[in-house]
Amino acid sequence: MFPGARADRTAARYVVVGAPLDVSTTFQPGTRFGPDRVRRFSRTFDDYDHHTDSRFTDLSVHDAGDVHAWDDAGDYLQFLRGTLTDVLADGATPLLVGGEHTVTRAGVEAVTERDDSPDDLTFVCLDAHLDLREEYDGNPLSHATVTRHVLDHADRAVILGARTGSEAEWERASEPDVTVVPPSEVADWTPDFDGQAYLSVDIDGADPAFAPGTGTMEPFGLTSREMHRVVRAVAPRALGFDVVEVNDRDDGQAATLAGKLLRAFVFAHAAAGDGTA
Amino acid sequence: MFPGARADRTAARYVVVGAPLDVSTTFQPGTRFGPDRVRRFSRTFDDYDHHTDSRFTDLSVHDAGDVHAWDDAGDYLQFLRGTLTDVLADGATPLLVGGEHTVTRAGVEAVTERDDSPDDLTFVCLDAHLDLREEYDGNPLSHATVTRHVLDHADRAVILGARTGSEAEWERASEPDVTVVPPSEVADWTPDFDGQAYLSVDIDGADPAFAPGTGTMEPFGLTSREMHRVVRAVAPRALGFDVVEVNDRDDGQAATLAGKLLRAFVFAHAAAGDGTA
Amino acid sequence: MFPGARADRTAARYVVVGAPLDVSTTFQPGTRFGPDRVRRFSRTFDDYDHHTDSRFTDLSVHDAGDVHAWDDAGDYLQFLRGTLTDVLADGATPLLVGGEHTVTRAGVEAVTERDDSPDDLTFVCLDAHLDLREEYDGNPLSHATVTRHVLDHADRAVILGARTGSEAEWERASEPDVTVVPPSEVADWTPDFDGQAYLSVDIDGADPAFAPGTGTMEPFGLTSREMHRVVRAVAPRALGFDVVEVNDRDDGQAATLAGKLLRAFVFAHAAAGDGTA
Amino acid sequence: MFPGARADRTAARYVVVGAPLDVSTTFQPGTRFGPDRVRRFSRTFDDYDHHTDSRFTDLSVHDAGDVHAWDDAGDYLQFLRGTLTDVLADGATPLLVGGEHTVTRAGVEAVTERDDSPDDLTFVCLDAHLDLREEYDGNPLSHATVTRHVLDHADRAVILGARTGSEAEWERASEPDVTVVPPSEVADWTPDFDGQAYLSVDIDGADPAFAPGTGTMEPFGLTSREMHRVVRAVAPRALGFDVVEVNDRDDGQAATLAGKLLRAFVFAHAAAGDGTA
Amino acid sequence: MFPGARADRTAARYVVVGAPLDVSTTFQPGTRFGPDRVRRFSRTFDDYDHHTDSRFTDLSVHDAGDVHAWDDAGDYLQFLRGTLTDVLADGATPLLVGGEHTVTRAGVEAVTERDDSPDDLTFVCLDAHLDLREEYDGNPLSHATVTRHVLDHADRAVILGARTGSEAEWERASEPDVTVVPPSEVADWTPDFDGQAYLSVDIDGADPAFAPGTGTMEPFGLTSREMHRVVRAVAPRALGFDVVEVNDRDDGQAATLAGKLLRAFVFAHAAAGDGTA
Amino acid sequence: MFPGARADRTAARYVVVGAPLDVSTTFQPGTRFGPDRVRRFSRTFDDYDHHTDSRFTDLSVHDAGDVHAWDDAGDYLQFLRGTLTDVLADGATPLLVGGEHTVTRAGVEAVTERDDSPDDLTFVCLDAHLDLREEYDGNPLSHATVTRHVLDHADRAVILGARTGSEAEWERASEPDVTVVPPSEVADWTPDFDGQAYLSVDIDGADPAFAPGTGTMEPFGLTSREMHRVVRAVAPRALGFDVVEVNDRDDGQAATLAGKLLRAFVFAHAAAGDGTA
Ligand SMILES: [Mn+2]
Ligand SMILES: [Mn+2]
Ligand SMILES: [Mn+2]
Ligand SMILES: [Mn+2]
Ligand SMILES: [Mn+2]
Ligand SMILES: [Mn+2]
Ligand SMILES: [Mn+2]
Ligand SMILES: [Mn+2]
Ligand SMILES: [Mn+2]
Ligand SMILES: [Mn+2]
Ligand SMILES: [Mn+2]
Ligand SMILES: [Mn+2]
């Protein structure tokens, strides 16, 4: 159980869903251990949050455990989307914990394919990578394609901290529905879009110093404080949240940061009201 | 390059082929790093072998590098089989280094589907697991099915050190074409079959003390000396060899053992003549 | 949840109880992570056991989670004993997962202080250490005193694999109610006592090669196969079981061995009937 | 021996005292290895310091070794305080190396309970946590209570880099004798109090990127440069120093940082004269 | 092979040369694994670079493998220099990957001892250390002496991020041919010299948070972004490049940063034209 | 200090001398950390030994610390020999802790070059390697040459557990003054020579399962119990002892085994009287 996530499923305003998918990781595998590890390294956190003067255990968070992953990513995403759709149908906000970035697709689809889906949804993403490929090594469901898939459903994408991609990805990124904020400008970024958001945190948006335990480390990245600021700024408008790409190949830094950002999201989202403020 | 494998491809009697497939690992991933790691931890070995009074560098071993893996195991196995068929066509013996056990299928198929394929082929396997499943988590190409697939091509299987499997696997293992030698009897086992062999070493046949760096550790296993004896006994009749399931999650024990067993195979095979003795 | 331990609490014949006490570890701490780690590394095991022709999921095992530990060992043991007494009162056999060896005291007390407590109880222990101290560093509740405390309740102790202790401990061990079986004789040992048993596995009974992840490694110890044989031999007469002293300071060997021995206990115990055979 | 701490005990102006207490660590234990590890990772530092144009070996530092810890924290603190009182009585400045933060209490008490104790003592602390609890898990001597205990002796506390605590702790922190400087303001902080100081460095004040080897990582923390500046600014007014909460669960980053900050303290303190400037 | 370095030797404009010398490391050895590790952790990088709108595989980089090291550093440097001289003679720019910093001497000598050696060469170095010793532990070829040796050939040295050295080294550093830029000023530094440069990156110039895998961690160092900026600024004037002192004692952070800086060098150098712009 | 080695230098019957030489390690470096690590992992051992009914602290062992190593192995060995000669001159038995195997040469020379040097000295060595080379990579002082050098001083060598070497080494090993006992025969070996002995334990004599933390792992080796038996059998006739080649690249198994074997030597040697029995 994510520490403090002790609300009942039915009463919950937030539902943690683990999605340990780990099939398309290009380099260092281990995201299958991400959800467990994030829960484990979150044990040390205080219940109380000073920024929002609230307690995590008062915010009605439920941990639904993991959606067991298998190696057919397409089938898995469909099943996962069903789980998340149920969460949303119950009026709760999903907090997806990967697993590889691919799982974000299920999160965004769950948000956008509801009857009361938002008119205008911005996909905000902290990521070292553009993830705008059409396929990777022949695989159209690779983590490196997730933002492209998401753009089939969201109105635009804002990718914060992105610093690498293929030439085709950068071309795609130059179209009007994509905004790339390089690492050096993230500290000063504030949300400049209308409507609602889905917030996805690929932990490799951080510099490897802050999150070495991830599949593809990419230097020259964000500090933990920069990521914290973004999460708190976007949370009030977010309908869904995920944190992905944490593996078990470090001394806990990546999982600790991921768990803390998940909590920061909940605190800021709850403080802002119903998420549509 | 596998240390000492400095023969040219055309002249080689043995060809090392890395097959870093890592898609169906059930628990701890990392077999994608197996070939690299086996090569790295084999650097310290002496060229000379006292048992056979020969030098590794005199035995005409070539390292063909890795066959880059992607996540469609079926396609990959087919491609890999092609590579190994070429090795055999050139009169050389393939030394396959996994990657997950699934790759063995390509090795056995390459051996059995040649024009001069053996009349009678025994698949000898060191493994903690029976690997006789029909599918695993819906996947008919999982590493846990490899021996079943192999039995479509080989006349029988001898599984040394096996200590676990599903009920259906044990039933399959009770059929006449399968012999299971439990760990406690491996020390006294000698080859009791006619004809030729394919030898596959799943490093998890070893007790975790001897090879912790593998996807599914299974206690109560073989010692390194017991495995060594088997490799040397079977090598003279073997048409192909592989060592699989080494990952990077230990301090080098698994890779060191794998590299040493590969060399033991080459020394014993070469000492026996052309492998058909 | 311990993998496969999916029975309901009320129907269960076996109940896993985690006891992550970690206060008196002399050298390398981390037993607080023992229960989690044993559960995690047990994920890979097959449900089916060939020795007993049975499935773990058919044996009615429940995982009651952990009894949260705090730093007053005395209070904790009392609370833990209550939990285990409830398990026994419900007709189930407790499977305690430490945590430091100290927790065994709660297990033995729960077994011996019931109305239908056994007339004659032998405490069988796999351990590198005698654990017969009166106190350690001034602490009478140290893990190094557990067997002495147990002897207030059990009729005798058989310590298998013991190879070290203080002079006073060895003196105590020479009294008639203690039998020490040195590592070299464990392979040939068979239970030679009447009545019932409590079986405690201190993972440091193993040689460090087989279980490096423990607080005080002690070379010249048991192999995993030797420990397996003992667990299967004693299980049929056991009223309770524990496995302790696993920490997180290795690559999973200790936890894997611990999980496997716990399962071996359940399989052998269930196969023998009600535990009194 | 702390590298370069080769002065005799009697002549020393600074005395390193290791205090490997490790009983109340909430999450990841190992502070018992802190003193050893800080000494070990300090071996690489140059003797000479360019900022102050002085050599560590000229500053008369003695390493008194460790005060062996046991599990009665109350007794231990009393004994430790005695050791530190002796250091102060000899006119030397204690450099305490933890062990858990709890040991700071002994340091502050030694400083304040002398005959010539300062009229006005500010406790300056680099810490992620407020450590203002009354008890933690029932333990009034937990590391999480240390600053509260210290405020029984010091006139005020300045907690630099604090970012988490319970609601009650934040209330306590709002009283006039406590100043909290959040991480984002530490870079600009300068000492703004009169009188003398005791400086305590809880290594978890650093962001986990800079010090992953600590019991409770807390993201969004200080950089190493920010901590360095604070240590040099406060040292001239400090009567005592400690660095605590380093464990062995990283690749040496935490211990290296701790050792360097200890040296920075000595260099800056010695350069300023007698510590009362 | 360094990923993407697939040009032929004869056609190459850049040649990667591994130099795994590891004899004088003062503290934590392992630089012998540096070249392998840098290659391995560079596998994940995209071929395309957005800053320069170019592909690494288009820039004609060859990987010449490693120059096998032995323990006579003097002989080794001479042999290595020969290899690098050949690279330069062929019109290519050497990209040396250490190994200990000592190997830089071979790089600078190769650049300066050609017929068309530059009239005015500035040695630009990112390093925590001055490396201006005359000898270290009696060894005049220690890594700690490399910049002094280099100054026999280069006209001046600019040492960026230096924060420690012996008193004699700081004295040497005060002479007119040496400029030391402390870590806090590196962010604003721009090349202020005429003529050409040799760029050497000692990975310990980074704060240990960013590169823990190095022989002598030195806190209060550079961020990865600061180092990136320097490499891109100096590359256009550089005749040679190296990155050194990476070992295998972290989770890949140091090697990943090193590989990324090597690529940043190539992209910026190629974008600027022939390196003499 | 080696735990329990609290005798004064002058009164000591045994003197521990650390020799952290680490210059010729072929593969994985780190023996420089051997002495520290052996001391650290020996902290957990009981003072009392049941085999000999004696206490380590009663056996008058002194720890003289380390002889600081530098990179001129020849000079270092000469200096080290002086230290060991002094130990012997004082009537004490040296217990040398490496560092690489090279240091054994100093130990044997110290023993044989005294006035009362033994008439007949057998060098007994537990080692995976013959160490009979004339040079290694051009270095006549490599660890791989140590037994050859020793044979200039000792009358014969018995190498227990040896399983690899060059062809020239095996030829040298076939001469009458060398006896090689392969791993499979070590369990039954008993000392079969007259006169006195020097006992050298290269920890890589053990199978990597028992001692992964060493420079060149060599599978198919000895168990810890087999090594224990040899040490106890040879100790009574030994004039000197060493244990070498432990590094820090495992979870403590190698250092723990080394520390235990050193203690076993002392217990058995002391129990036998003056070492000349
Ligand atoms: Mn991504
Ligand atoms: Mn990414
Ligand atoms: Mn298999
Ligand atoms: Mn297997
Ligand atoms: Mn015990
Ligand atoms: Mn024990
Ligand atoms: Mn604190
Ligand atoms: Mn803290
Ligand atoms: Mn340098
Ligand atoms: Mn440096
Ligand atoms: Mn040797
Ligand atoms: Mn050896």
PDB file of N, CA, C and O in Angstrom, chain A residues 40-41 43-46 48 50 53 55 209-210 224-225 228 251-253 256-257 260-261 264, chain D residues 27-28 133 164-167 170 183-184 207 209 212 217-222 226 249-251:
ATOM      1  N   ARG A  40       7.687   1.687  -1.289  1.00  0.00           N
ATOM      2  CA  ARG A  40       8.628   1.408  -0.206  1.00  0.00           C
ATOM      3  C   ARG A  40       9.385   2.654   0.234  1.00  0.00           C
ATOM      4  O   ARG A  40       9.506   2.931   1.425  1.00  0.00           O
ATOM      5  N   PHE A  41       9.875   3.412  -0.720  1.00  0.00           N
ATOM      6  CA  PHE A  41      10.673   4.582  -0.359  1.00  0.00           C
ATOM      7  C   PHE A  41       9.804   5.768   0.069  1.00  0.00           C
ATOM      8  O   PHE A  41      10.325   6.806   0.453  1.00  0.00           O
ATOM      9  N   ARG A  43       7.739   5.429   2.547  1.00  0.00           N
ATOM     10  CA  ARG A  43       7.358   5.155   3.937  1.00  0.00           C
ATOM     11  C   ARG A  43       7.834   6.211   4.912  1.00  0.00           C
ATOM     12  O   ARG A  43       7.296   6.334   6.005  1.00  0.00           O
ATOM     13  N   THR A  44       8.880   6.914   4.537  1.00  0.00           N
ATOM     14  CA  THR A  44       9.503   7.799   5.514  1.00  0.00           C
ATOM     15  C   THR A  44       8.857   9.176   5.565  1.00  0.00           C
ATOM     16  O   THR A  44       9.204   9.989   6.402  1.00  0.00           O
ATOM     17  N   PHE A  45       7.948   9.430   4.655  1.00  0.00           N
ATOM     18  CA  PHE A  45       7.449  10.804   4.556  1.00  0.00           C
ATOM     19  C   PHE A  45       6.463  11.119   5.672  1.00  0.00           C
ATOM     20  O   PHE A  45       5.650  10.283   6.063  1.00  0.00           O
ATOM     21  N   ASP A  46       6.509  12.346   6.155  1.00  0.00           N
ATOM     22  CA  ASP A  46       5.537  12.808   7.144  1.00  0.00           C
ATOM     23  C   ASP A  46       4.152  12.841   6.518  1.00  0.00           C
ATOM     24  O   ASP A  46       3.996  13.178   5.339  1.00  0.00           O
ATOM     25  N   TYR A  48       1.895  14.977   7.286  1.00  0.00           N
ATOM     26  CA  TYR A  48       1.481  16.383   7.187  1.00  0.00           C
ATOM     27  C   TYR A  48       2.290  17.123   6.131  1.00  0.00           C
ATOM     28  O   TYR A  48       3.504  16.907   5.994  1.00  0.00           O
ATOM     29  N   HIS A  50       3.318  20.950   4.955  1.00  0.00           N
ATOM     30  CA  HIS A  50       3.319  22.317   5.458  1.00  0.00           C
ATOM     31  C   HIS A  50       2.819  23.319   4.401  1.00  0.00           C
ATOM     32  O   HIS A  50       2.111  24.274   4.722  1.00  0.00           O
ATOM     33  N   ASP A  53      -0.897  22.840   4.477  1.00  0.00           N
ATOM     34  CA  ASP A  53      -1.508  22.651   5.805  1.00  0.00           C
ATOM     35  C   ASP A  53      -2.542  21.512   5.776  1.00  0.00           C
ATOM     36  O   ASP A  53      -3.681  21.689   6.197  1.00  0.00           O
ATOM     37  N   ARG A  55      -3.085  16.917   5.755  1.00  0.00           N
ATOM     38  CA  ARG A  55      -2.497  15.601   5.996  1.00  0.00           C
ATOM     39  C   ARG A  55      -2.855  14.686   4.839  1.00  0.00           C
ATOM     40  O   ARG A  55      -3.996  14.654   4.397  1.00  0.00           O
ATOM     41  N   ALA A 209      21.649  12.823 -11.559  1.00  0.00           N
ATOM     42  CA  ALA A 209      22.042  13.005 -10.161  1.00  0.00           C
ATOM     43  C   ALA A 209      20.853  12.821  -9.228  1.00  0.00           C
ATOM     44  O   ALA A 209      20.980  12.294  -8.133  1.00  0.00           O
ATOM     45  N   PHE A 210      19.686  13.251  -9.677  1.00  0.00           N
ATOM     46  CA  PHE A 210      18.488  13.237  -8.839  1.00  0.00           C
ATOM     47  C   PHE A 210      17.673  11.954  -9.003  1.00  0.00           C
ATOM     48  O   PHE A 210      16.855  11.635  -8.149  1.00  0.00           O
ATOM     49  N   SER A 224      15.433  18.456  -8.622  1.00  0.00           N
ATOM     50  CA  SER A 224      14.211  18.024  -7.954  1.00  0.00           C
ATOM     51  C   SER A 224      13.330  19.214  -7.595  1.00  0.00           C
ATOM     52  O   SER A 224      12.103  19.130  -7.679  1.00  0.00           O
ATOM     53  N   ARG A 225      13.918  20.319  -7.247  1.00  0.00           N
ATOM     54  CA  ARG A 225      13.105  21.499  -6.898  1.00  0.00           C
ATOM     55  C   ARG A 225      12.349  22.038  -8.113  1.00  0.00           C
ATOM     56  O   ARG A 225      11.209  22.478  -8.003  1.00  0.00           O
ATOM     57  N   HIS A 228       9.391  19.852  -8.664  1.00  0.00           N
ATOM     58  CA  HIS A 228       8.414  20.073  -7.602  1.00  0.00           C
ATOM     59  C   HIS A 228       7.525  21.278  -7.932  1.00  0.00           C
ATOM     60  O   HIS A 228       6.306  21.229  -7.808  1.00  0.00           O
ATOM     61  N   ASP A 251      20.146   3.777  -5.511  1.00  0.00           N
ATOM     62  CA  ASP A 251      20.042   3.594  -4.064  1.00  0.00           C
ATOM     63  C   ASP A 251      18.748   4.180  -3.509  1.00  0.00           C
ATOM     64  O   ASP A 251      18.679   4.515  -2.328  1.00  0.00           O
ATOM     65  N   GLY A 252      17.753   4.316  -4.360  1.00  0.00           N
ATOM     66  CA  GLY A 252      16.447   4.771  -3.899  1.00  0.00           C
ATOM     67  C   GLY A 252      16.106   6.206  -4.269  1.00  0.00           C
ATOM     68  O   GLY A 252      14.988   6.664  -4.034  1.00  0.00           O
ATOM     69  N   GLN A 253      17.067   6.904  -4.886  1.00  0.00           N
ATOM     70  CA  GLN A 253      16.815   8.317  -5.193  1.00  0.00           C
ATOM     71  C   GLN A 253      15.604   8.490  -6.116  1.00  0.00           C
ATOM     72  O   GLN A 253      14.756   9.359  -5.870  1.00  0.00           O
ATOM     73  N   THR A 256      12.258   7.648  -4.366  1.00  0.00           N
ATOM     74  CA  THR A 256      11.943   8.641  -3.339  1.00  0.00           C
ATOM     75  C   THR A 256      11.405   9.908  -3.987  1.00  0.00           C
ATOM     76  O   THR A 256      10.395  10.475  -3.538  1.00  0.00           O
ATOM     77  N   LEU A 257      12.066  10.349  -5.042  1.00  0.00           N
ATOM     78  CA  LEU A 257      11.599  11.547  -5.740  1.00  0.00           C
ATOM     79  C   LEU A 257      10.214  11.316  -6.338  1.00  0.00           C
ATOM     80  O   LEU A 257       9.317  12.168  -6.234  1.00  0.00           O
ATOM     81  N   LYS A 260       7.538  11.380  -3.669  1.00  0.00           N
ATOM     82  CA  LYS A 260       7.347  12.741  -3.148  1.00  0.00           C
ATOM     83  C   LYS A 260       6.565  13.600  -4.148  1.00  0.00           C
ATOM     84  O   LYS A 260       5.727  14.415  -3.741  1.00  0.00           O
ATOM     85  N   LEU A 261       6.817  13.423  -5.434  1.00  0.00           N
ATOM     86  CA  LEU A 261       6.095  14.203  -6.443  1.00  0.00           C
ATOM     87  C   LEU A 261       4.637  13.758  -6.512  1.00  0.00           C
ATOM     88  O   LEU A 261       3.743  14.583  -6.693  1.00  0.00           O
ATOM     89  N   ALA A 264       3.086  15.464  -3.671  1.00  0.00           N
ATOM     90  CA  ALA A 264       2.970  16.903  -3.939  1.00  0.00           C
ATOM     91  C   ALA A 264       1.780  17.178  -4.856  1.00  0.00           C
ATOM     92  O   ALA A 264       1.055  18.169  -4.691  1.00  0.00           O
TER      93      ALA A 264
ATOM     94  N   PHE D  27      13.691   4.354   8.985  1.00  0.00           N
ATOM     95  CA  PHE D  27      13.588   3.605   7.734  1.00  0.00           C
ATOM     96  C   PHE D  27      14.855   2.783   7.480  1.00  0.00           C
ATOM     97  O   PHE D  27      14.970   1.663   7.919  1.00  0.00           O
ATOM     98  N   GLN D  28      15.810   3.376   6.824  1.00  0.00           N
ATOM     99  CA  GLN D  28      16.965   2.588   6.408  1.00  0.00           C
ATOM    100  C   GLN D  28      18.091   2.661   7.431  1.00  0.00           C
ATOM    101  O   GLN D  28      18.779   3.672   7.526  1.00  0.00           O
ATOM    102  N   ARG D 133       9.591  16.773  17.498  1.00  0.00           N
ATOM    103  CA  ARG D 133       8.570  15.906  18.090  1.00  0.00           C
ATOM    104  C   ARG D 133       8.802  15.734  19.588  1.00  0.00           C
ATOM    105  O   ARG D 133       9.918  15.867  20.079  1.00  0.00           O
ATOM    106  N   THR D 164      10.030  19.389   6.142  1.00  0.00           N
ATOM    107  CA  THR D 164       8.953  18.486   6.539  1.00  0.00           C
ATOM    108  C   THR D 164       8.922  18.300   8.050  1.00  0.00           C
ATOM    109  O   THR D 164       9.935  18.474   8.733  1.00  0.00           O
ATOM    110  N   GLY D 165       7.745  17.948   8.534  1.00  0.00           N
ATOM    111  CA  GLY D 165       7.530  17.723   9.961  1.00  0.00           C
ATOM    112  C   GLY D 165       6.048  17.465  10.178  1.00  0.00           C
ATOM    113  O   GLY D 165       5.236  17.627   9.261  1.00  0.00           O
ATOM    114  N   SER D 166       5.716  17.058  11.379  1.00  0.00           N
ATOM    115  CA  SER D 166       4.300  16.865  11.686  1.00  0.00           C
ATOM    116  C   SER D 166       3.644  18.224  11.921  1.00  0.00           C
ATOM    117  O   SER D 166       4.323  19.246  12.052  1.00  0.00           O
ATOM    118  N   GLU D 167       2.331  18.215  11.985  1.00  0.00           N
ATOM    119  CA  GLU D 167       1.628  19.470  12.240  1.00  0.00           C
ATOM    120  C   GLU D 167       2.069  20.059  13.579  1.00  0.00           C
ATOM    121  O   GLU D 167       2.322  21.263  13.695  1.00  0.00           O
ATOM    122  N   TRP D 170       5.401  21.765  13.244  1.00  0.00           N
ATOM    123  CA  TRP D 170       5.343  23.076  12.590  1.00  0.00           C
ATOM    124  C   TRP D 170       4.754  24.130  13.529  1.00  0.00           C
ATOM    125  O   TRP D 170       5.159  25.292  13.502  1.00  0.00           O
ATOM    126  N   PRO D 183      14.552  25.507   2.098  1.00  0.00           N
ATOM    127  CA  PRO D 183      15.687  25.265   1.197  1.00  0.00           C
ATOM    128  C   PRO D 183      15.935  26.408   0.213  1.00  0.00           C
ATOM    129  O   PRO D 183      17.089  26.783  -0.023  1.00  0.00           O
ATOM    130  N   SER D 184      14.876  26.968  -0.335  1.00  0.00           N
ATOM    131  CA  SER D 184      15.067  27.990  -1.370  1.00  0.00           C
ATOM    132  C   SER D 184      15.673  29.273  -0.820  1.00  0.00           C
ATOM    133  O   SER D 184      16.133  30.116  -1.583  1.00  0.00           O
ATOM    134  N   ASP D 207      19.814  17.527  -0.580  1.00  0.00           N
ATOM    135  CA  ASP D 207      18.954  16.763  -1.472  1.00  0.00           C
ATOM    136  C   ASP D 207      19.529  15.345  -1.598  1.00  0.00           C
ATOM    137  O   ASP D 207      20.753  15.169  -1.569  1.00  0.00           O
ATOM    138  N   ALA D 209      20.195  13.692  -4.032  1.00  0.00           N
ATOM    139  CA  ALA D 209      21.222  13.617  -5.072  1.00  0.00           C
ATOM    140  C   ALA D 209      22.613  13.755  -4.470  1.00  0.00           C
ATOM    141  O   ALA D 209      23.556  13.112  -4.917  1.00  0.00           O
ATOM    142  N   PRO D 212      22.635  10.427  -0.810  1.00  0.00           N
ATOM    143  CA  PRO D 212      21.632   9.357  -0.756  1.00  0.00           C
ATOM    144  C   PRO D 212      21.805   8.416   0.431  1.00  0.00           C
ATOM    145  O   PRO D 212      20.834   7.768   0.835  1.00  0.00           O
ATOM    146  N   MET D 217      15.685   9.810   3.232  1.00  0.00           N
ATOM    147  CA  MET D 217      15.891  10.768   2.142  1.00  0.00           C
ATOM    148  C   MET D 217      14.682  11.675   2.000  1.00  0.00           C
ATOM    149  O   MET D 217      13.544  11.192   2.029  1.00  0.00           O
ATOM    150  N   GLU D 218      14.925  12.928   1.795  1.00  0.00           N
ATOM    151  CA  GLU D 218      13.846  13.897   1.643  1.00  0.00           C
ATOM    152  C   GLU D 218      14.184  14.816   0.460  1.00  0.00           C
ATOM    153  O   GLU D 218      15.052  15.683   0.576  1.00  0.00           O
ATOM    154  N   PRO D 219      13.520  14.632  -0.673  1.00  0.00           N
ATOM    155  CA  PRO D 219      13.854  15.436  -1.853  1.00  0.00           C
ATOM    156  C   PRO D 219      13.611  16.940  -1.647  1.00  0.00           C
ATOM    157  O   PRO D 219      13.052  17.352  -0.645  1.00  0.00           O
ATOM    158  N   PHE D 220      14.032  17.712  -2.656  1.00  0.00           N
ATOM    159  CA  PHE D 220      13.848  19.169  -2.682  1.00  0.00           C
ATOM    160  C   PHE D 220      14.763  19.849  -1.671  1.00  0.00           C
ATOM    161  O   PHE D 220      14.406  20.877  -1.095  1.00  0.00           O
ATOM    162  N   GLY D 221      15.951  19.274  -1.485  1.00  0.00           N
ATOM    163  CA  GLY D 221      16.824  19.765  -0.434  1.00  0.00           C
ATOM    164  C   GLY D 221      17.951  20.648  -0.929  1.00  0.00           C
ATOM    165  O   GLY D 221      17.926  21.176  -2.052  1.00  0.00           O
ATOM    166  N   LEU D 222      18.952  20.775  -0.092  1.00  0.00           N
ATOM    167  CA  LEU D 222      20.058  21.689  -0.333  1.00  0.00           C
ATOM    168  C   LEU D 222      21.098  21.075  -1.267  1.00  0.00           C
ATOM    169  O   LEU D 222      21.252  19.864  -1.337  1.00  0.00           O
ATOM    170  N   GLU D 226      25.484  24.993  -1.061  1.00  0.00           N
ATOM    171  CA  GLU D 226      24.693  25.755  -0.079  1.00  0.00           C
ATOM    172  C   GLU D 226      25.057  25.362   1.358  1.00  0.00           C
ATOM    173  O   GLU D 226      25.167  26.202   2.248  1.00  0.00           O
ATOM    174  N   ARG D 249      24.515   3.197   2.739  1.00  0.00           N
ATOM    175  CA  ARG D 249      23.645   2.723   1.670  1.00  0.00           C
ATOM    176  C   ARG D 249      23.734   3.566   0.401  1.00  0.00           C
ATOM    177  O   ARG D 249      22.730   3.780  -0.288  1.00  0.00           O
ATOM    178  N   ASP D 250      24.899   4.055   0.094  1.00  0.00           N
ATOM    179  CA  ASP D 250      25.098   4.733  -1.196  1.00  0.00           C
ATOM    180  C   ASP D 250      26.511   4.415  -1.680  1.00  0.00           C
ATOM    181  O   ASP D 250      27.144   3.485  -1.173  1.00  0.00           O
ATOM    182  N   ASP D 251      26.987   5.173  -2.653  1.00  0.00           N
ATOM    183  CA  ASP D 251      28.325   4.909  -3.184  1.00  0.00           C
ATOM    184  C   ASP D 251      29.381   5.837  -2.586  1.00  0.00           C
ATOM    185  O   ASP D 251      30.413   6.081  -3.196  1.00  0.00           O
TER     186      ASP D 251
END
